[in-house]
Amino acid sequence: MSTHINAAKGVIAESILLPGDPLRAKFIAENFLENARCYNEVRGMLGFTGTYRGVPVSVQGIGMGMPSMGIYSWELINDYGVRNLIRVGTAGSFHEDIHVRDIVVGVSASLDSSYTNAFDLPGIYAPGAGYDLLVKAGKASEKTGIAFHAGNIVSTDVFYDQREDWWKRWAAMNVMAVEMEAAALYTNAARCKANALAMVTISDHLVTGEETTSEEREKTFTDMMTLALETLIA
Ligand code: HPA
């Protein structure tokens, strides 16, 4: 086992989906994978392995925020040999062309966090998606007809930001959405030579105040899961 995952070597697939909510991991395993088995219950952070169209795929809850994503993605890559990691989650948007229920893929992830400082680089690091998975996401979109926006997103450490209009300066840089994990995943994947992608659906809009109903979230969620799984097997 690793420090935070109690699984035997070999039971976690090379390709994995990473939702924040462990119960969402369970839902994905039960509804999108065949023959899924739970391999981890430590801290209630459930993880499952099954198959999707015959290909082994795992799904692991990773919690919220970059520290949590940093821990799980590091151990999955280094202790369990995971190679392809797709974060699936929700994000807020402040971009005028992006609306609630849209899917956004983070080509790159800006951050307001000190996460990358720990890598002690002689400049400012730019966390980016794995090109291979980006191309596969494009293929999966063509195959399924499920569209997505692609661009820069921002990973923040603070959900309840007290600075008025903080998002306006990100919006001015054409940043598409705000979430809390992608930059840590991209940084770890780069450091450990794995492939990573962050895929989010917009759950709330900071400018228009649009929100999603639970039925809309369900439908969008299903689309994003299909897109993510088809990306992993493309
Ligand atoms: N901020 C940060 N993370 C989020 C948001 C948000 O507004 N919405 C969904 N995830």
mmCIF file of C-alpha atoms and ligand atoms in Angstrom:
data_model
loop_
_atom_site.group_PDB
_atom_site.id
_atom_site.type_symbol
_atom_site.label_atom_id
_atom_site.label_comp_id
_atom_site.label_asym_id
_atom_site.label_seq_id
_atom_site.Cartn_x
_atom_site.Cartn_y
_atom_site.Cartn_z
ATOM 1 C CA MET A 1 0.000 0.000 0.000
ATOM 2 C CA SER A 2 0.987 3.644 -0.300
ATOM 3 C CA THR A 3 0.651 6.203 2.479
ATOM 4 C CA HIS A 4 -2.970 7.072 1.665
ATOM 5 C CA ILE A 5 -4.203 4.195 -0.515
ATOM 6 C CA ASN A 6 -4.635 0.668 0.758
ATOM 7 C CA ALA A 7 -4.486 -1.327 -2.460
ATOM 8 C CA ALA A 8 -2.272 -4.192 -3.555
ATOM 9 C CA LYS A 9 0.118 -3.544 -6.431
ATOM 10 C CA GLY A 10 -1.474 -4.246 -9.782
ATOM 11 C CA VAL A 11 -5.114 -3.653 -8.846
ATOM 12 C CA ILE A 12 -5.232 -0.056 -10.074
ATOM 13 C CA ALA A 13 -5.505 0.359 -13.859
ATOM 14 C CA GLU A 14 -3.029 2.430 -15.915
ATOM 15 C CA SER A 15 -5.909 4.742 -16.881
ATOM 16 C CA ILE A 16 -7.955 6.476 -14.211
ATOM 17 C CA LEU A 17 -10.707 9.037 -13.677
ATOM 18 C CA LEU A 18 -10.320 11.365 -10.714
ATOM 19 C CA PRO A 19 -13.554 12.891 -9.362
ATOM 20 C CA GLY A 20 -13.353 14.945 -6.156
ATOM 21 C CA ASP A 21 -16.264 13.249 -4.416
ATOM 22 C CA PRO A 22 -15.649 9.606 -3.405
ATOM 23 C CA LEU A 23 -19.371 8.839 -3.709
ATOM 24 C CA ARG A 24 -19.217 10.098 -7.257
ATOM 25 C CA ALA A 25 -16.357 7.627 -7.810
ATOM 26 C CA LYS A 26 -18.722 4.894 -6.573
ATOM 27 C CA PHE A 27 -21.508 6.139 -8.848
ATOM 28 C CA ILE A 28 -19.183 6.160 -11.875
ATOM 29 C CA ALA A 29 -17.925 2.669 -11.059
ATOM 30 C CA GLU A 30 -21.459 1.301 -10.678
ATOM 31 C CA ASN A 31 -22.972 3.022 -13.712
ATOM 32 C CA PHE A 32 -20.184 3.350 -16.281
ATOM 33 C CA LEU A 33 -17.794 0.448 -15.615
ATOM 34 C CA GLU A 34 -18.289 -3.301 -15.849
ATOM 35 C CA ASN A 35 -17.267 -5.621 -13.012
ATOM 36 C CA ALA A 36 -16.049 -2.769 -10.792
ATOM 37 C CA ARG A 37 -14.411 -3.661 -7.472
ATOM 38 C CA CYS A 38 -13.533 -1.322 -4.625
ATOM 39 C CA TYR A 39 -9.789 -1.252 -3.846
ATOM 40 C CA ASN A 40 -9.606 1.584 -1.319
ATOM 41 C CA GLU A 41 -11.621 2.827 1.652
ATOM 42 C CA VAL A 42 -8.885 4.680 3.571
ATOM 43 C CA ARG A 43 -10.317 8.050 4.771
ATOM 44 C CA GLY A 44 -13.491 7.147 2.876
ATOM 45 C CA MET A 45 -11.673 8.065 -0.345
ATOM 46 C CA LEU A 46 -13.166 5.267 -2.406
ATOM 47 C CA GLY A 47 -11.360 3.815 -5.423
ATOM 48 C CA PHE A 48 -12.604 1.198 -7.894
ATOM 49 C CA THR A 49 -11.271 -0.761 -10.853
ATOM 50 C CA GLY A 50 -13.443 -2.223 -13.598
ATOM 51 C CA THR A 51 -13.497 -2.160 -17.378
ATOM 52 C CA TYR A 52 -14.910 0.240 -19.958
ATOM 53 C CA ARG A 53 -15.562 -1.402 -23.333
ATOM 54 C CA GLY A 54 -13.227 -4.167 -22.216
ATOM 55 C CA VAL A 55 -10.353 -1.844 -21.226
ATOM 56 C CA PRO A 56 -9.295 -1.752 -17.550
ATOM 57 C CA VAL A 57 -10.135 1.629 -16.018
ATOM 58 C CA SER A 58 -10.043 2.822 -12.405
ATOM 59 C CA VAL A 59 -11.847 5.684 -10.724
ATOM 60 C CA GLN A 60 -10.497 7.273 -7.541
ATOM 61 C CA GLY A 61 -11.992 10.009 -5.341
ATOM 62 C CA ILE A 62 -9.364 12.635 -4.616
ATOM 63 C CA GLY A 63 -11.113 15.174 -2.362
ATOM 64 C CA MET A 64 -10.955 18.927 -2.825
ATOM 65 C CA GLY A 65 -8.045 21.244 -3.431
ATOM 66 C CA MET A 66 -4.480 20.995 -4.645
ATOM 67 C CA PRO A 67 -2.981 19.426 -1.482
ATOM 68 C CA SER A 68 -5.416 16.515 -1.744
ATOM 69 C CA MET A 69 -5.074 16.134 -5.522
ATOM 70 C CA GLY A 70 -1.296 16.396 -5.064
ATOM 71 C CA ILE A 71 -1.197 13.467 -2.636
ATOM 72 C CA TYR A 72 -3.461 11.071 -4.518
ATOM 73 C CA SER A 73 -2.115 11.718 -7.997
ATOM 74 C CA TRP A 74 1.493 11.387 -6.765
ATOM 75 C CA GLU A 75 0.843 8.033 -5.102
ATOM 76 C CA LEU A 76 -1.227 6.726 -8.023
ATOM 77 C CA ILE A 77 1.591 7.494 -10.460
ATOM 78 C CA ASN A 78 4.612 6.598 -8.344
ATOM 79 C CA ASP A 79 3.328 3.752 -6.170
ATOM 80 C CA TYR A 80 0.777 2.163 -8.508
ATOM 81 C CA GLY A 81 2.130 2.884 -12.002
ATOM 82 C CA VAL A 82 -0.889 4.881 -13.218
ATOM 83 C CA ARG A 83 -0.074 6.531 -16.574
ATOM 84 C CA ASN A 84 -3.201 8.337 -17.796
ATOM 85 C CA LEU A 85 -5.156 10.502 -15.367
ATOM 86 C CA ILE A 86 -8.268 12.539 -16.128
ATOM 87 C CA ARG A 87 -9.721 14.809 -13.478
ATOM 88 C CA VAL A 88 -13.501 15.025 -13.864
ATOM 89 C CA GLY A 89 -15.216 17.733 -11.867
ATOM 90 C CA THR A 90 -17.089 21.000 -11.773
ATOM 91 C CA ALA A 91 -15.916 24.581 -12.117
ATOM 92 C CA GLY A 92 -17.233 28.106 -11.969
ATOM 93 C CA SER A 93 -16.949 30.389 -14.980
ATOM 94 C CA PHE A 94 -16.668 34.128 -15.493
ATOM 95 C CA HIS A 95 -16.131 33.970 -19.265
ATOM 96 C CA GLU A 96 -18.774 35.563 -21.485
ATOM 97 C CA ASP A 97 -18.736 32.756 -24.069
ATOM 98 C CA ILE A 98 -18.977 29.921 -21.541
ATOM 99 C CA HIS A 99 -22.233 28.935 -19.867
ATOM 100 C CA VAL A 100 -23.408 26.576 -17.163
ATOM 101 C CA ARG A 101 -23.444 22.924 -18.335
ATOM 102 C CA ASP A 102 -20.636 23.560 -20.863
ATOM 103 C CA ILE A 103 -17.642 21.233 -20.705
ATOM 104 C CA VAL A 104 -14.213 22.858 -20.484
ATOM 105 C CA VAL A 105 -10.899 21.068 -20.950
ATOM 106 C CA GLY A 106 -7.895 22.759 -19.355
ATOM 107 C CA VAL A 107 -5.152 23.050 -21.961
ATOM 108 C CA SER A 108 -3.235 24.789 -19.200
ATOM 109 C CA ALA A 109 -3.934 25.680 -15.591
ATOM 110 C CA SER A 110 -2.919 28.968 -13.999
ATOM 111 C CA LEU A 111 -2.831 28.992 -10.210
ATOM 112 C CA ASP A 112 -2.950 31.308 -7.187
ATOM 113 C CA SER A 113 -1.343 28.640 -5.047
ATOM 114 C CA SER A 114 2.158 27.979 -3.748
ATOM 115 C CA TYR A 115 1.938 24.358 -4.960
ATOM 116 C CA THR A 116 4.549 24.699 -7.687
ATOM 117 C CA ASN A 117 6.991 26.492 -5.325
ATOM 118 C CA ALA A 118 7.810 23.115 -3.799
ATOM 119 C CA PHE A 119 9.437 22.107 -7.092
ATOM 120 C CA ASP A 120 11.993 24.887 -6.642
ATOM 121 C CA LEU A 121 12.204 26.027 -10.254
ATOM 122 C CA PRO A 122 14.274 28.990 -11.429
ATOM 123 C CA GLY A 123 11.192 30.697 -12.962
ATOM 124 C CA ILE A 124 7.393 30.535 -13.069
ATOM 125 C CA TYR A 125 6.165 27.082 -14.029
ATOM 126 C CA ALA A 126 3.207 26.754 -16.461
ATOM 127 C CA PRO A 127 1.189 23.596 -15.680
ATOM 128 C CA GLY A 128 -0.237 22.101 -18.874
ATOM 129 C CA ALA A 129 -2.296 19.139 -20.041
ATOM 130 C CA GLY A 130 -0.721 16.097 -21.672
ATOM 131 C CA TYR A 131 -0.834 16.579 -25.450
ATOM 132 C CA ASP A 132 -1.623 12.915 -26.044
ATOM 133 C CA LEU A 133 -4.783 13.074 -23.906
ATOM 134 C CA LEU A 134 -5.775 16.418 -25.441
ATOM 135 C CA VAL A 135 -5.665 14.913 -28.917
ATOM 136 C CA LYS A 136 -7.602 11.877 -27.711
ATOM 137 C CA ALA A 137 -10.247 14.141 -26.161
ATOM 138 C CA GLY A 138 -10.690 15.746 -29.591
ATOM 139 C CA LYS A 139 -11.136 12.312 -31.173
ATOM 140 C CA ALA A 140 -13.589 11.258 -28.456
ATOM 141 C CA SER A 141 -15.572 14.460 -29.038
ATOM 142 C CA GLU A 142 -15.818 13.732 -32.773
ATOM 143 C CA LYS A 143 -16.911 10.176 -32.079
ATOM 144 C CA THR A 144 -19.553 11.023 -29.467
ATOM 145 C CA GLY A 145 -20.688 14.449 -30.657
ATOM 146 C CA ILE A 146 -20.049 15.814 -27.154
ATOM 147 C CA ALA A 147 -18.501 19.274 -27.546
ATOM 148 C CA PHE A 148 -16.038 21.016 -25.251
ATOM 149 C CA HIS A 149 -14.215 24.325 -24.936
ATOM 150 C CA ALA A 150 -10.441 24.151 -24.533
ATOM 151 C CA GLY A 151 -8.221 26.783 -22.973
ATOM 152 C CA ASN A 152 -6.614 28.126 -19.848
ATOM 153 C CA ILE A 153 -8.375 27.500 -16.529
ATOM 154 C CA VAL A 154 -7.306 28.630 -13.063
ATOM 155 C CA SER A 155 -6.802 26.483 -9.984
ATOM 156 C CA THR A 156 -7.425 28.413 -6.785
ATOM 157 C CA ASP A 157 -6.719 27.630 -3.136
ATOM 158 C CA VAL A 158 -9.606 29.769 -1.897
ATOM 159 C CA PHE A 159 -13.242 28.981 -2.675
ATOM 160 C CA TYR A 160 -14.551 31.857 -0.527
ATOM 161 C CA ASP A 161 -12.304 34.566 -1.952
ATOM 162 C CA GLN A 162 -12.936 37.858 -0.102
ATOM 163 C CA ARG A 163 -11.396 40.122 -2.732
ATOM 164 C CA GLU A 164 -14.165 41.812 -4.670
ATOM 165 C CA ASP A 165 -14.096 40.997 -8.381
ATOM 166 C CA TRP A 166 -10.887 38.931 -8.087
ATOM 167 C CA TRP A 167 -12.054 36.939 -11.088
ATOM 168 C CA LYS A 168 -12.129 39.971 -13.395
ATOM 169 C CA ARG A 169 -8.378 39.930 -13.821
ATOM 170 C CA TRP A 170 -8.414 36.229 -14.763
ATOM 171 C CA ALA A 171 -11.305 36.911 -17.161
ATOM 172 C CA ALA A 172 -9.255 39.688 -18.788
ATOM 173 C CA MET A 173 -6.606 37.037 -19.563
ATOM 174 C CA ASN A 174 -9.211 34.868 -21.340
ATOM 175 C CA VAL A 175 -9.184 32.282 -18.544
ATOM 176 C CA MET A 176 -12.266 30.101 -18.986
ATOM 177 C CA ALA A 177 -13.084 28.646 -15.586
ATOM 178 C CA VAL A 178 -12.053 28.379 -11.942
ATOM 179 C CA GLU A 179 -11.614 25.113 -10.056
ATOM 180 C CA MET A 180 -9.242 23.849 -7.377
ATOM 181 C CA GLU A 181 -7.156 20.861 -8.530
ATOM 182 C CA ALA A 182 -5.916 20.879 -12.146
ATOM 183 C CA ALA A 183 -2.615 22.723 -11.633
ATOM 184 C CA ALA A 184 -1.423 20.218 -9.012
ATOM 185 C CA LEU A 185 -2.370 17.275 -11.234
ATOM 186 C CA TYR A 186 -0.579 18.763 -14.249
ATOM 187 C CA THR A 187 2.526 19.591 -12.211
ATOM 188 C CA ASN A 188 2.767 16.102 -10.686
ATOM 189 C CA ALA A 189 2.158 14.415 -14.031
ATOM 190 C CA ALA A 190 4.910 16.472 -15.666
ATOM 191 C CA ARG A 191 7.349 15.770 -12.826
ATOM 192 C CA CYS A 192 6.601 12.040 -12.937
ATOM 193 C CA LYS A 193 6.295 11.736 -16.751
ATOM 194 C CA ALA A 194 2.635 10.696 -16.764
ATOM 195 C CA ASN A 195 -0.249 12.016 -18.894
ATOM 196 C CA ALA A 196 -2.929 14.206 -17.347
ATOM 197 C CA LEU A 197 -6.026 16.103 -18.389
ATOM 198 C CA ALA A 198 -8.613 18.128 -16.466
ATOM 199 C CA MET A 199 -12.189 18.113 -17.728
ATOM 200 C CA VAL A 200 -14.838 20.160 -15.934
ATOM 201 C CA THR A 201 -18.484 21.054 -16.379
ATOM 202 C CA ILE A 202 -19.535 24.553 -15.476
ATOM 203 C CA SER A 203 -21.792 24.405 -12.415
ATOM 204 C CA ASP A 204 -22.094 28.128 -11.689
ATOM 205 C CA HIS A 205 -21.428 31.412 -13.448
ATOM 206 C CA LEU A 206 -19.885 34.198 -11.393
ATOM 207 C CA VAL A 207 -21.084 36.999 -13.707
ATOM 208 C CA THR A 208 -24.549 35.964 -14.847
ATOM 209 C CA GLY A 209 -25.472 34.085 -11.655
ATOM 210 C CA GLU A 210 -26.696 31.134 -13.781
ATOM 211 C CA GLU A 211 -26.835 27.880 -11.857
ATOM 212 C CA THR A 212 -27.660 24.319 -12.871
ATOM 213 C CA THR A 213 -30.629 22.269 -11.692
ATOM 214 C CA SER A 214 -29.916 18.788 -10.399
ATOM 215 C CA GLU A 215 -31.437 17.249 -13.553
ATOM 216 C CA GLU A 216 -29.221 19.382 -15.778
ATOM 217 C CA ARG A 217 -26.195 18.461 -13.712
ATOM 218 C CA GLU A 218 -27.060 14.788 -14.097
ATOM 219 C CA LYS A 219 -27.259 15.007 -17.918
ATOM 220 C CA THR A 220 -24.085 17.073 -18.215
ATOM 221 C CA PHE A 221 -22.312 14.724 -15.851
ATOM 222 C CA THR A 222 -23.254 11.740 -18.010
ATOM 223 C CA ASP A 223 -21.927 13.501 -21.128
ATOM 224 C CA MET A 224 -18.645 14.407 -19.455
ATOM 225 C CA MET A 225 -18.165 10.871 -18.118
ATOM 226 C CA THR A 226 -18.731 9.455 -21.600
ATOM 227 C CA LEU A 227 -16.268 11.958 -23.067
ATOM 228 C CA ALA A 228 -13.650 11.198 -20.387
ATOM 229 C CA LEU A 229 -13.970 7.415 -20.718
ATOM 230 C CA GLU A 230 -13.884 7.552 -24.524
ATOM 231 C CA THR A 231 -10.763 9.750 -24.214
ATOM 232 C CA LEU A 232 -9.047 7.153 -22.014
ATOM 233 C CA ILE A 233 -9.669 4.345 -24.512
ATOM 234 C CA ALA A 234 -9.202 6.380 -27.757
HETATM 235 N N1 HPA B 1 -14.646 28.263 -7.470
HETATM 236 C C1 HPA B 1 -13.784 27.256 -7.276
HETATM 237 N N2 HPA B 1 -14.072 26.006 -7.557
HETATM 238 C C2 HPA B 1 -15.283 25.724 -8.052
HETATM 239 C C3 HPA B 1 -16.223 26.734 -8.297
HETATM 240 C C4 HPA B 1 -15.876 28.061 -7.991
HETATM 241 O O1 HPA B 1 -16.674 29.004 -8.178
HETATM 242 N N3 HPA B 1 -17.346 26.153 -8.783
HETATM 243 C C5 HPA B 1 -17.076 24.814 -8.853
HETATM 244 N N4 HPA B 1 -15.834 24.564 -8.422
#
